[in-house]
Coordinates of C-alpha atoms in Angstrom, one line a residue:
M1 CA 36.5 226.1 34.8
S2 CA 36.1 222.7 37.5
L3 CA 38.4 219.2 36.7
L4 CA 37.5 216.3 38.1
T5 CA 40.3 213.4 39.4
R6 CA 39.2 210.4 40.8
C7 CA 41.1 208.7 43.8
P8 CA 43.5 205.9 43.7
A9 CA 42.2 204.7 46.9
C10 CA 38.5 203.9 46.6
S11 CA 37.8 204.8 42.8
T12 CA 35.7 208.4 43.7
I13 CA 35.6 211.7 41.6
Y14 CA 35.7 215.0 42.6
R15 CA 35.4 217.9 41.6
V16 CA 38.4 220.5 41.9
V17 CA 39.3 224.4 40.4
P18 CA 42.2 225.1 39.1
D19 CA 42.6 227.3 42.2
Q20 CA 42.6 224.8 44.8
L21 CA 45.7 222.5 43.2
R22 CA 47.2 225.9 43.0
I23 CA 47.8 226.4 46.8
S24 CA 48.0 223.0 47.4
Q25 CA 50.7 221.9 44.7
G26 CA 47.8 218.9 43.8
W27 CA 47.4 217.4 46.4
V28 CA 44.3 216.8 47.5
K29 CA 42.3 214.7 50.7
C30 CA 39.9 211.9 49.6
G31 CA 37.0 212.7 51.9
Q32 CA 35.5 209.0 51.2
C33 CA 39.3 206.4 53.0
G34 CA 41.0 209.3 54.4
D35 CA 43.8 208.6 50.6
I36 CA 45.8 212.0 50.3
F37 CA 47.6 211.8 46.7
D38 CA 48.3 214.1 44.0
A39 CA 45.3 215.7 41.8
T40 CA 46.7 216.2 38.6
Q41 CA 48.1 212.8 38.4
H42 CA 44.5 211.0 38.7
L43 CA 42.6 214.3 36.1
V44 CA 39.9 212.7 34.0
Q45 CA 37.6 214.3 31.2
S46 CA 35.7 217.4 32.4
E47 CA 33.5 216.8 29.6
Q48 CA 30.2 216.9 32.5
V49 CA 27.4 214.6 31.8
S50 CA 24.3 215.0 34.0
L51 CA 23.6 211.9 36.2
P52 CA 20.6 209.4 34.7
A53 CA 17.5 210.0 36.2
A54 CA 16.3 207.5 38.5
Q55 CA 14.1 205.2 36.5
S56 CA 10.6 205.3 38.6
P57 CA 7.5 202.7 37.9
P58 CA 5.0 203.7 35.9
V59 CA 2.3 206.0 38.0
D60 CA -1.7 205.2 36.9
E61 CA -3.2 208.0 35.0
T62 CA -6.1 207.7 37.9
L63 CA -5.9 209.2 40.6
P64 CA -8.2 208.1 43.3
D65 CA -9.8 210.2 45.6
L66 CA -8.7 212.1 48.5
A67 CA -10.6 212.7 51.8
L68 CA -10.5 216.5 52.8
P69 CA -10.9 217.6 55.7
P70 CA -13.6 220.3 55.7
D71 CA -11.6 224.0 55.0
K72 CA -13.3 226.9 56.7
S73 CA -12.5 228.9 53.6
T74 CA -14.6 227.4 51.5
E75 CA -17.3 227.8 53.2
G76 CA -19.7 230.0 51.5
V77 CA -19.3 227.8 48.4
V78 CA -21.8 226.4 46.3
H79 CA -20.3 223.2 44.6
P80 CA -22.5 221.8 41.8
G81 CA -24.9 219.7 42.0
A82 CA -25.5 220.4 45.9
T83 CA -28.9 221.9 46.2
V84 CA -29.4 225.8 47.3
V85 CA -31.1 226.7 50.0
V86 CA -32.9 229.6 50.0
D87 CA -34.8 232.6 52.4
T88 CA -36.8 232.9 49.8
P89 CA -37.8 237.6 51.2
T90 CA -41.5 238.4 51.1
G91 CA -41.7 240.7 48.0
I92 CA -39.5 238.3 45.9
S93 CA -40.8 236.0 43.3
E94 CA -40.4 232.3 42.6
E95 CA -40.0 233.3 38.8
T96 CA -36.7 235.7 40.0
L97 CA -35.6 233.4 43.0
A98 CA -35.1 230.0 40.1
D99 CA -33.1 232.6 37.3
D100 CA -30.9 234.2 40.2
Q101 CA -30.1 230.5 41.2
T102 CA -29.2 228.9 37.6
E103 CA -26.8 231.9 37.4
V104 CA -25.0 230.9 40.8
Q105 CA -25.0 227.2 39.6
A106 CA -23.3 228.7 36.4
Q107 CA -20.9 230.3 38.4
V108 CA -20.0 227.3 40.7
Q109 CA -19.7 224.8 37.8
T110 CA -17.4 227.4 35.6
T111 CA -14.8 227.7 39.4
A112 CA -14.7 223.8 39.4
Q113 CA -13.7 223.4 36.5
A114 CA -10.9 225.7 36.3
E115 CA -9.9 224.5 40.2
A116 CA -9.8 220.8 37.8
A117 CA -7.7 222.2 35.5
P118 CA -4.0 221.7 36.5
L119 CA -4.8 218.6 38.0
K120 CA -6.0 217.0 34.8
S121 CA -2.6 218.3 33.4
A122 CA -0.6 216.6 35.7
S123 CA -2.8 213.3 35.3
S124 CA -2.5 213.7 31.4
T125 CA 1.6 213.4 31.2
G126 CA 1.5 209.2 32.1
V127 CA 4.0 209.7 35.2
P128 CA 3.5 206.0 36.9
P129 CA 2.4 206.5 40.3
L130 CA 5.4 205.8 42.7
A131 CA 6.1 201.5 44.3
K132 CA 6.3 201.3 47.6
D133 CA 9.0 199.6 47.0
S134 CA 11.5 202.4 45.3
F135 CA 11.5 203.4 48.5
S136 CA 13.5 200.4 50.3
N137 CA 16.4 200.1 52.0
D138 CA 17.9 197.9 50.3
A139 CA 18.5 200.7 47.5
P140 CA 22.9 201.5 46.8
P141 CA 24.1 204.7 48.7
M142 CA 24.1 207.7 46.6
M143 CA 27.4 209.3 46.3
G144 CA 28.3 211.6 48.6
P145 CA 31.5 213.7 47.1
L146 CA 29.0 214.0 43.7
R147 CA 26.2 215.8 44.2
E148 CA 25.2 216.8 40.4
S149 CA 26.9 214.4 37.6
A150 CA 28.6 211.5 37.8
I151 CA 31.5 211.2 35.0
A152 CA 31.8 207.4 32.9
P153 CA 34.4 208.7 31.2
E154 CA 34.9 207.0 27.6
P155 CA 37.4 204.9 26.7
D156 CA 40.2 207.1 24.8
A157 CA 43.8 206.1 23.2
D158 CA 45.9 208.9 24.3
P159 CA 43.6 211.2 26.4
E160 CA 46.2 213.4 28.3
P161 CA 46.8 215.7 24.7
A162 CA 43.4 215.9 24.8
L163 CA 43.0 217.2 28.3
A164 CA 45.7 219.2 28.1
A165 CA 43.9 221.4 25.6
V166 CA 40.5 221.7 27.2
A167 CA 41.5 222.4 30.5
H168 CA 43.8 225.3 28.3
E169 CA 40.7 226.8 26.0
A170 CA 38.6 226.6 28.8
D171 CA 40.2 228.4 31.7
P172 CA 43.3 230.5 31.0
L173 CA 44.2 230.1 34.6
L174 CA 45.5 226.6 34.5
A175 CA 48.5 227.6 32.4
D176 CA 49.3 228.8 36.1
I177 CA 49.2 225.6 37.5
S178 CA 52.8 224.7 37.8
F179 CA 52.2 220.8 36.4
L180 CA 50.6 222.0 33.0
R181 CA 53.7 225.1 32.7
D182 CA 56.8 222.7 33.0
A183 CA 55.7 220.1 30.5
S184 CA 54.5 223.3 28.2
R185 CA 58.0 224.9 28.8
A186 CA 60.0 221.2 28.5
D187 CA 58.1 220.7 25.1
R188 CA 59.2 224.4 23.8
W189 CA 63.0 224.2 24.3
R190 CA 62.7 219.9 22.3
R191 CA 61.1 221.0 19.1
P192 CA 63.5 221.4 15.9
W193 CA 64.7 225.4 15.6
V194 CA 64.7 225.4 19.3
R195 CA 67.6 223.2 19.3
A196 CA 69.0 224.0 16.1
L197 CA 69.6 227.8 17.5
L198 CA 70.8 226.8 21.0
L199 CA 73.5 224.6 18.5
V200 CA 73.7 227.4 16.5
L201 CA 74.3 229.8 20.5
A202 CA 76.4 227.4 21.4
T203 CA 79.1 227.5 18.9
L204 CA 79.5 231.5 18.7
L205 CA 79.8 231.2 22.2
A206 CA 82.8 229.0 21.9
G207 CA 84.6 230.8 19.3
L208 CA 84.7 233.9 21.4
L209 CA 85.3 232.3 24.4
L210 CA 88.6 231.5 22.4
A211 CA 88.8 234.1 21.2
Q212 CA 89.0 235.9 24.1
G213 CA 91.4 233.3 26.0
V214 CA 94.2 233.7 22.6
Y215 CA 93.9 237.5 23.0
Q216 CA 94.9 237.5 26.6
Q217 CA 96.8 235.6 26.7
R218 CA 98.7 236.6 23.1
H219 CA 102.2 238.1 24.4
V220 CA 102.6 233.8 25.0
L221 CA 101.3 231.6 22.6
A222 CA 103.3 233.4 20.5
A223 CA 106.9 233.1 22.8
R224 CA 105.7 229.1 23.4
W225 CA 105.0 228.3 20.0
P226 CA 107.1 231.2 17.4
E227 CA 105.7 230.0 14.5
F228 CA 101.8 231.5 15.5
E229 CA 103.3 233.9 15.8
P230 CA 102.7 235.7 12.7
A231 CA 99.4 234.8 12.9
L232 CA 98.8 236.4 15.8
T233 CA 100.4 239.5 14.2
V234 CA 98.4 239.7 11.6
A235 CA 94.9 239.5 13.9
C236 CA 96.8 242.1 15.9
D237 CA 96.7 244.9 12.8
V238 CA 93.2 243.8 12.7
I239 CA 92.1 244.6 15.7
G240 CA 95.1 247.0 17.3
C241 CA 96.5 245.5 19.7
K242 CA 100.8 244.1 19.4
L243 CA 103.3 241.4 20.6
E244 CA 105.2 241.7 23.2
P245 CA 108.0 239.7 25.2
V246 CA 106.6 237.4 27.9
Q247 CA 106.8 239.7 31.5
R248 CA 107.7 237.6 34.0
I249 CA 109.5 239.5 37.5
D250 CA 109.3 236.5 39.6
A251 CA 111.0 234.5 36.9
V252 CA 114.0 236.4 36.7
L253 CA 116.8 236.3 39.4
I254 CA 120.5 239.3 39.8
D255 CA 123.0 237.1 39.8
A256 CA 125.7 239.3 40.5
A257 CA 125.6 243.5 40.9
T258 CA 129.0 246.1 41.2
F259 CA 128.6 249.7 41.4
S260 CA 132.2 251.2 41.2
Q261 CA 133.5 254.5 41.2
L262 CA 135.3 255.8 37.8
G263 CA 135.9 259.3 39.2
D264 CA 134.7 262.8 38.8
G265 CA 131.3 262.0 38.5
R266 CA 132.2 258.1 36.5
F267 CA 131.0 254.9 37.2
L268 CA 130.1 251.2 36.3
L269 CA 127.5 249.6 37.2
S270 CA 127.9 245.5 35.9
C271 CA 125.0 242.7 37.0
V272 CA 124.6 240.5 35.3
L273 CA 120.7 238.8 34.5
K274 CA 119.6 235.4 34.6
N275 CA 116.0 234.1 33.7
T276 CA 115.0 230.4 35.5
A277 CA 111.8 230.8 32.6
E278 CA 111.2 228.6 29.5
L279 CA 110.0 231.3 27.7
P280 CA 112.3 234.3 26.0
L281 CA 111.1 236.9 28.5
A282 CA 111.4 240.7 28.5
V283 CA 114.6 242.4 29.9
P284 CA 113.4 244.6 33.0
S285 CA 115.1 248.2 34.1
I286 CA 117.1 248.2 36.0
E287 CA 117.3 250.9 39.9
L288 CA 120.5 252.6 41.1
T289 CA 120.6 253.0 43.9
L290 CA 123.2 255.1 46.2
T291 CA 123.5 255.4 50.3
D292 CA 124.9 257.5 52.4
L293 CA 126.3 256.2 56.5
P294 CA 123.4 256.1 57.5
D295 CA 121.4 254.8 54.5
R296 CA 119.3 257.3 53.4
T297 CA 118.5 257.6 49.8
V298 CA 121.3 260.5 48.3
V299 CA 120.9 259.9 44.2
R300 CA 118.4 257.1 42.5
R301 CA 118.5 256.4 38.8
V302 CA 116.3 254.4 36.5
F303 CA 118.4 252.4 33.5
S304 CA 116.3 251.2 30.4
A305 CA 117.6 248.0 28.3
G306 CA 118.2 250.2 25.9
E307 CA 120.8 252.5 27.8
L308 CA 122.3 249.3 28.8
D309 CA 122.3 247.2 25.7
P310 CA 120.2 248.2 23.1
G311 CA 120.6 244.7 21.6
V312 CA 119.0 243.1 24.2
K313 CA 115.2 242.5 23.0
T314 CA 115.1 239.6 25.6
L315 CA 116.4 237.1 28.0
L316 CA 116.6 233.5 26.8
P317 CA 114.9 230.6 28.8
R318 CA 117.9 229.5 31.0
A319 CA 120.7 232.2 29.8
E320 CA 122.2 234.7 31.6
W321 CA 122.8 238.9 30.7
R322 CA 125.8 239.6 31.8
V323 CA 125.7 244.0 30.9
S324 CA 128.1 246.6 32.3
A325 CA 127.5 250.1 31.7
P326 CA 129.5 252.8 32.6
L327 CA 127.4 256.0 34.6
A328 CA 127.7 259.6 34.3
L329 CA 126.3 260.9 38.7
T330 CA 126.0 264.6 39.0
L331 CA 125.9 264.0 42.7
P332 CA 123.9 267.1 45.3
V333 CA 126.3 269.7 46.7
A334 CA 126.1 269.6 49.9
A335 CA 124.6 265.8 49.5
S336 CA 126.7 263.0 51.9
P337 CA 129.7 261.1 50.6
V338 CA 127.9 257.9 48.7
V339 CA 128.6 254.7 50.6
G340 CA 126.7 251.5 49.2
Y341 CA 124.1 251.1 46.5
R342 CA 121.3 249.0 46.0
V343 CA 119.6 247.4 42.5
R344 CA 116.6 246.2 42.0
I345 CA 114.3 244.8 38.7
F346 CA 111.6 245.6 37.7
Y347 CA 108.7 246.1 34.5
P348 CA 107.4 249.6 34.2

């Protein structure tokens, strides 16, 4: 199906097809004024109206006699009313010649009537002869771009929906035109039930995002706001998680540490850990490493918070934790003498 568009500069109407609009993204050039415009913005109604027949002056039913040149093909044909001169051969009677002449004249008359029948039918149509003035040079020129029909659109209060409906019903290819596809997509998202569904989905997604954030930061929430800890504990029991103290190893410092030998493989470890955060933090594990003179490892031992002080679970905010624990270490027989130690804290 073809569409019609009007040039905004010279009002010339052109016929275009959807494939042309798809290839050029709707841009066309006027063949009359040379203006380049978007054909999709100047569409007119696509109902084709045939061109009104040019009014011709009446034709006289009586046709003048035409003087035709002699035709060689008609030589030997006897016309009605003509006198036939026949050379009478010897031995043929005049009555026989008269009968033959009458028969020939009847055949010629029948043929002449058959040839004159189309001419009479043409004159009986009532078509008036063309006036000489109808071919004057003052007649307005015909419009070039439209070869078959010109459209005179009827006034319409809102032609855009009608044009879109007619275009979609007439040609499935119009669904691929960009501006029609974009308009249909935009109208689809403005429907009330679509907006309600989008609102429900947005609310659900926001709730899921909030729940994910609470799950990942549950330890920090329970430590910063202790009043939320019972609710978080119930939620963790439902989904199968647990609350633990916050672990921030960078906020825990070893303020002081001493290591002394009591004799017979018995040692005493004393250290002071300081919490520099604003939240209560989990007590880290302590790693003790004994070294020899070349600073090689002789014995390495890890002590958990429960081994050092079972009653302490967390480090209070901006507080220090002092611990002194006697240790029993068995040194290898061929080990070098212990001359140094290293203390390190970490979360397992």
